Amino acid sequence: MNADDIGDDLLDVLISAERLQARISELAARVDADYAGRELLLVGVLKGAVMVMADLARAMHLPVRMDWMAISSYGSGTKSSGVVRILKDLDTDISGKHVLVVEDIVDSGLTLSYLVNNLQSRDPASVAVCVLLRKRAAAQMPVDVAYTGFEIADEFVIGYGLDYAERYRNLPFIGTLAPHAYT
Ligand code: 5GP
């Protein structure tokens, strides 16, 4: 899927596919260096983090394990519901393990802070967070993010895993949605 395929629903390309891949390679190199000699479990947050998880893991040299969680977030709107629920839990027991949570975007911080607290209660060796996008005006809840791809303005974005009403996840770039597409 590309810009031409969504026509005037797309307002702008915010971060091109090339910039995404270049930044993810940089993050992968840092994660490789930071976890050298240790076993690392990447925990992807479904569904938004599918693309970043796949590209980050493939850009890394360490032989990581991968697992997934699904938690509720925005539903089909564009504002946080504030309700966080685990819809799918990990298959892995993380006690004594080094865990890196891979998430698409942090906005209010509600989702990630809930998730990190939840994982920390399972007695892991460590929990760190990697997010592709961080909204500048974000953070009702402070979250310690070790690896950030890009800081963005407080606007609703789509693509590269991020949806609006389950659409646009398969765009290879991050874009902004035209208001007429969601009003
Ligand atoms: P938070 O709990 O930090 O407010 O929101 C985190 C979750 O909300 C993300 O994992 C993502 O699913 C969703 N989200 C936040 N901002 C955006 C956005 O701009 N676009 C899309 N598609 N989802 C977002």
Short mmCIF file of C-alpha atoms and ligand atoms in Angstrom, two decimals:
data_model
loop_
_atom_site.label_atom_id
_atom_site.label_comp_id
_atom_site.label_asym_id
_atom_site.label_seq_id
_atom_site.Cartn_x
_atom_site.Cartn_y
_atom_site.Cartn_z
CA MET A 1 0.00 0.00 0.00
CA ASN A 2 1.28 3.45 -0.79
CA ALA A 3 0.25 7.12 -0.74
CA ASP A 4 -1.53 6.82 -4.09
CA ASP A 5 -3.68 4.00 -2.74
CA ILE A 6 -5.34 6.13 -0.07
CA GLY A 7 -5.91 9.29 -2.09
CA ASP A 8 -7.04 12.40 -0.24
CA ASP A 9 -7.52 10.63 3.11
CA LEU A 10 -3.78 11.20 3.52
CA LEU A 11 -2.87 14.72 4.64
CA ASP A 12 0.89 14.37 4.70
CA VAL A 13 3.78 11.92 4.79
CA LEU A 14 5.36 12.70 8.14
CA ILE A 15 8.16 10.11 8.19
CA SER A 16 9.15 8.34 4.99
CA ALA A 17 9.82 4.62 4.77
CA GLU A 18 13.53 5.36 4.25
CA ARG A 19 13.78 7.51 7.39
CA LEU A 20 11.92 4.86 9.40
CA GLN A 21 14.32 2.13 8.30
CA ALA A 22 17.41 4.26 8.90
CA ARG A 23 16.30 5.16 12.42
CA ILE A 24 15.31 1.59 13.26
CA SER A 25 18.78 0.43 12.19
CA GLU A 26 20.30 2.94 14.61
CA LEU A 27 18.06 1.77 17.44
CA ALA A 28 18.86 -1.87 16.64
CA ALA A 29 22.59 -1.15 16.88
CA ARG A 30 22.10 0.49 20.27
CA VAL A 31 19.99 -2.37 21.58
CA ASP A 32 22.59 -4.87 20.29
CA ALA A 33 25.35 -3.01 22.12
CA ASP A 34 23.37 -2.55 25.35
CA TYR A 35 22.32 -6.20 25.61
CA ALA A 36 25.52 -7.82 24.30
CA GLY A 37 26.18 -11.07 26.15
CA ARG A 38 22.67 -11.18 27.63
CA GLU A 39 19.54 -12.99 26.58
CA LEU A 40 16.84 -10.58 25.49
CA LEU A 41 13.12 -11.07 25.05
CA LEU A 42 11.42 -8.57 22.78
CA VAL A 43 7.79 -8.04 23.76
CA GLY A 44 5.77 -6.49 20.93
CA VAL A 45 2.48 -4.80 21.66
CA LEU A 46 -0.19 -5.89 19.20
CA LYS A 47 -1.24 -4.74 16.78
CA GLY A 48 0.49 -1.41 16.24
CA ALA A 49 4.03 -2.60 16.94
CA VAL A 50 4.02 -5.41 14.38
CA MET A 51 6.01 -3.48 11.78
CA VAL A 52 8.54 -1.89 14.13
CA MET A 53 9.04 -5.22 15.94
CA ALA A 54 9.65 -7.07 12.66
CA ASP A 55 12.08 -4.48 11.33
CA LEU A 56 13.88 -3.88 14.63
CA ALA A 57 14.38 -7.60 15.27
CA ARG A 58 15.67 -8.17 11.74
CA ALA A 59 18.08 -5.24 11.98
CA MET A 60 19.58 -6.69 15.18
CA HIS A 61 22.45 -9.15 15.40
CA LEU A 62 21.61 -10.61 18.84
CA PRO A 63 19.59 -13.84 18.76
CA VAL A 64 16.53 -12.43 20.54
CA ARG A 65 13.34 -14.20 21.52
CA MET A 66 10.04 -12.60 20.61
CA ASP A 67 6.65 -12.62 22.30
CA TRP A 68 3.49 -10.53 22.03
CA MET A 69 0.86 -8.92 24.18
CA ALA A 70 -2.38 -7.34 23.14
CA ILE A 71 -3.89 -4.60 25.25
CA SER A 72 -6.86 -2.40 24.65
CA SER A 73 -6.22 1.18 23.65
CA TYR A 74 -8.10 3.59 21.41
CA GLY A 75 -10.84 1.48 19.90
CA SER A 76 -11.89 3.13 16.67
CA GLY A 77 -11.62 6.76 17.79
CA THR A 78 -8.59 9.04 17.92
CA LYS A 79 -8.46 9.76 21.67
CA SER A 80 -7.35 7.51 24.51
CA SER A 81 -10.17 5.80 26.35
CA GLY A 82 -8.01 5.59 29.46
CA VAL A 83 -9.06 1.96 29.83
CA VAL A 84 -6.24 -0.56 29.66
CA ARG A 85 -7.00 -4.26 29.55
CA ILE A 86 -4.88 -7.29 28.64
CA LEU A 87 -6.53 -9.00 25.68
CA LYS A 88 -3.66 -11.42 25.07
CA ASP A 89 -0.94 -12.20 27.59
CA LEU A 90 2.62 -13.40 27.01
CA ASP A 91 3.28 -17.07 26.29
CA THR A 92 6.62 -16.70 28.11
CA ASP A 93 7.42 -16.66 31.83
CA ILE A 94 9.63 -13.56 32.09
CA SER A 95 10.96 -14.05 35.62
CA GLY A 96 14.73 -13.54 35.60
CA LYS A 97 14.67 -12.40 31.95
CA HIS A 98 15.70 -9.15 30.29
CA VAL A 99 12.64 -7.70 28.58
CA LEU A 100 12.44 -4.94 25.99
CA VAL A 101 8.90 -3.77 25.30
CA VAL A 102 8.51 -2.65 21.68
CA GLU A 103 5.65 -0.23 21.16
CA ASP A 104 4.43 1.88 18.25
CA ILE A 105 3.65 5.16 19.96
CA VAL A 106 3.41 6.76 23.36
CA ASP A 107 0.77 9.45 23.72
CA SER A 108 -0.73 9.86 27.20
CA GLY A 109 1.60 7.14 28.51
CA LEU A 110 -1.33 5.28 30.09
CA THR A 111 -0.90 2.14 28.04
CA LEU A 112 2.85 1.81 28.52
CA SER A 113 2.93 2.69 32.19
CA TYR A 114 0.26 0.08 32.87
CA LEU A 115 2.18 -2.47 30.82
CA VAL A 116 5.57 -1.77 32.38
CA ASN A 117 4.13 -1.97 35.91
CA ASN A 118 2.40 -5.19 35.02
CA LEU A 119 5.59 -6.74 33.60
CA GLN A 120 7.70 -5.52 36.51
CA SER A 121 5.43 -7.37 38.93
CA ARG A 122 6.48 -10.65 37.24
CA ASP A 123 10.03 -10.42 38.61
CA PRO A 124 12.03 -9.97 35.38
CA ALA A 125 15.79 -9.20 35.44
CA SER A 126 14.98 -5.89 33.71
CA VAL A 127 12.26 -4.14 31.74
CA ALA A 128 13.06 -1.40 29.23
CA VAL A 129 10.95 0.29 26.57
CA CYS A 130 11.52 1.06 22.90
CA VAL A 131 8.95 3.25 21.13
CA LEU A 132 8.95 4.26 17.52
CA LEU A 133 7.07 7.52 18.09
CA ARG A 134 6.61 9.78 21.06
CA LYS A 135 4.19 12.69 21.10
CA ARG A 136 5.87 15.80 22.44
CA ALA A 137 2.93 17.06 24.42
CA ALA A 138 2.37 13.57 25.83
CA ALA A 139 2.59 12.01 29.23
CA GLN A 140 -0.21 12.16 31.70
CA MET A 141 1.74 9.21 33.10
CA PRO A 142 5.52 9.34 33.14
CA VAL A 143 7.13 6.41 31.33
CA ASP A 144 10.84 5.74 31.23
CA VAL A 145 11.61 5.16 27.52
CA ALA A 146 15.15 3.95 26.79
CA TYR A 147 14.89 4.00 22.99
CA THR A 148 12.80 6.51 21.02
CA GLY A 149 12.59 6.60 17.25
CA PHE A 150 11.04 10.00 16.61
CA GLU A 151 9.40 12.75 18.63
CA ILE A 152 6.29 14.04 16.86
CA ALA A 153 3.72 16.77 17.39
CA ASP A 154 0.41 15.99 19.05
CA GLU A 155 -1.50 14.90 15.97
CA PHE A 156 -3.11 11.64 14.97
CA VAL A 157 -0.83 9.51 12.79
CA ILE A 158 -1.35 6.39 10.72
CA GLY A 159 0.74 3.86 8.86
CA TYR A 160 3.57 1.44 9.57
CA GLY A 161 1.39 -0.54 11.99
CA LEU A 162 -0.71 2.37 13.22
CA ASP A 163 -4.36 2.32 12.22
CA TYR A 164 -7.44 4.39 12.05
CA ALA A 165 -10.41 2.03 12.58
CA GLU A 166 -8.14 -0.91 11.61
CA ARG A 167 -7.12 0.65 8.29
CA TYR A 168 -3.83 2.05 6.98
CA ARG A 169 -1.60 -0.28 9.05
CA ASN A 170 0.09 -1.52 5.87
CA LEU A 171 1.36 1.86 4.74
CA PRO A 172 5.19 1.73 4.70
CA PHE A 173 5.47 5.30 6.09
CA ILE A 174 3.98 7.36 8.92
CA GLY A 175 1.40 9.86 7.73
CA THR A 176 -1.29 12.16 9.02
CA LEU A 177 -4.92 11.58 8.25
CA ALA A 178 -7.06 14.28 6.68
CA PRO A 179 -9.76 15.43 9.14
CA HIS A 180 -12.54 14.51 6.69
CA ALA A 181 -11.41 10.89 6.96
CA TYR A 182 -12.34 10.68 10.65
CA THR A 183 -15.02 13.30 11.20
P1 5GP B 1 -1.46 6.15 25.28
O1 5GP B 1 -1.95 5.14 26.26
O2 5GP B 1 0.03 6.47 25.43
O3 5GP B 1 -2.30 7.40 25.28
O4 5GP B 1 -1.71 5.59 23.83
C1 5GP B 1 -0.98 4.53 23.34
C2 5GP B 1 -1.73 3.76 22.28
O5 5GP B 1 -2.73 4.55 21.65
C3 5GP B 1 -0.79 3.34 21.19
O6 5GP B 1 -0.28 2.06 21.43
C4 5GP B 1 -1.66 3.39 19.96
O7 5GP B 1 -2.30 2.16 19.78
C5 5GP B 1 -2.68 4.44 20.27
N1 5GP B 1 -2.31 5.75 19.69
C6 5GP B 1 -1.84 6.85 20.33
N2 5GP B 1 -1.63 7.87 19.48
C7 5GP B 1 -1.97 7.41 18.27
C8 5GP B 1 -1.94 7.99 16.95
O8 5GP B 1 -1.56 9.13 16.70
N3 5GP B 1 -2.35 7.18 15.93
C9 5GP B 1 -2.77 5.90 16.12
N4 5GP B 1 -3.14 5.21 15.04
N5 5GP B 1 -2.81 5.32 17.34
C10 5GP B 1 -2.40 6.06 18.39
#
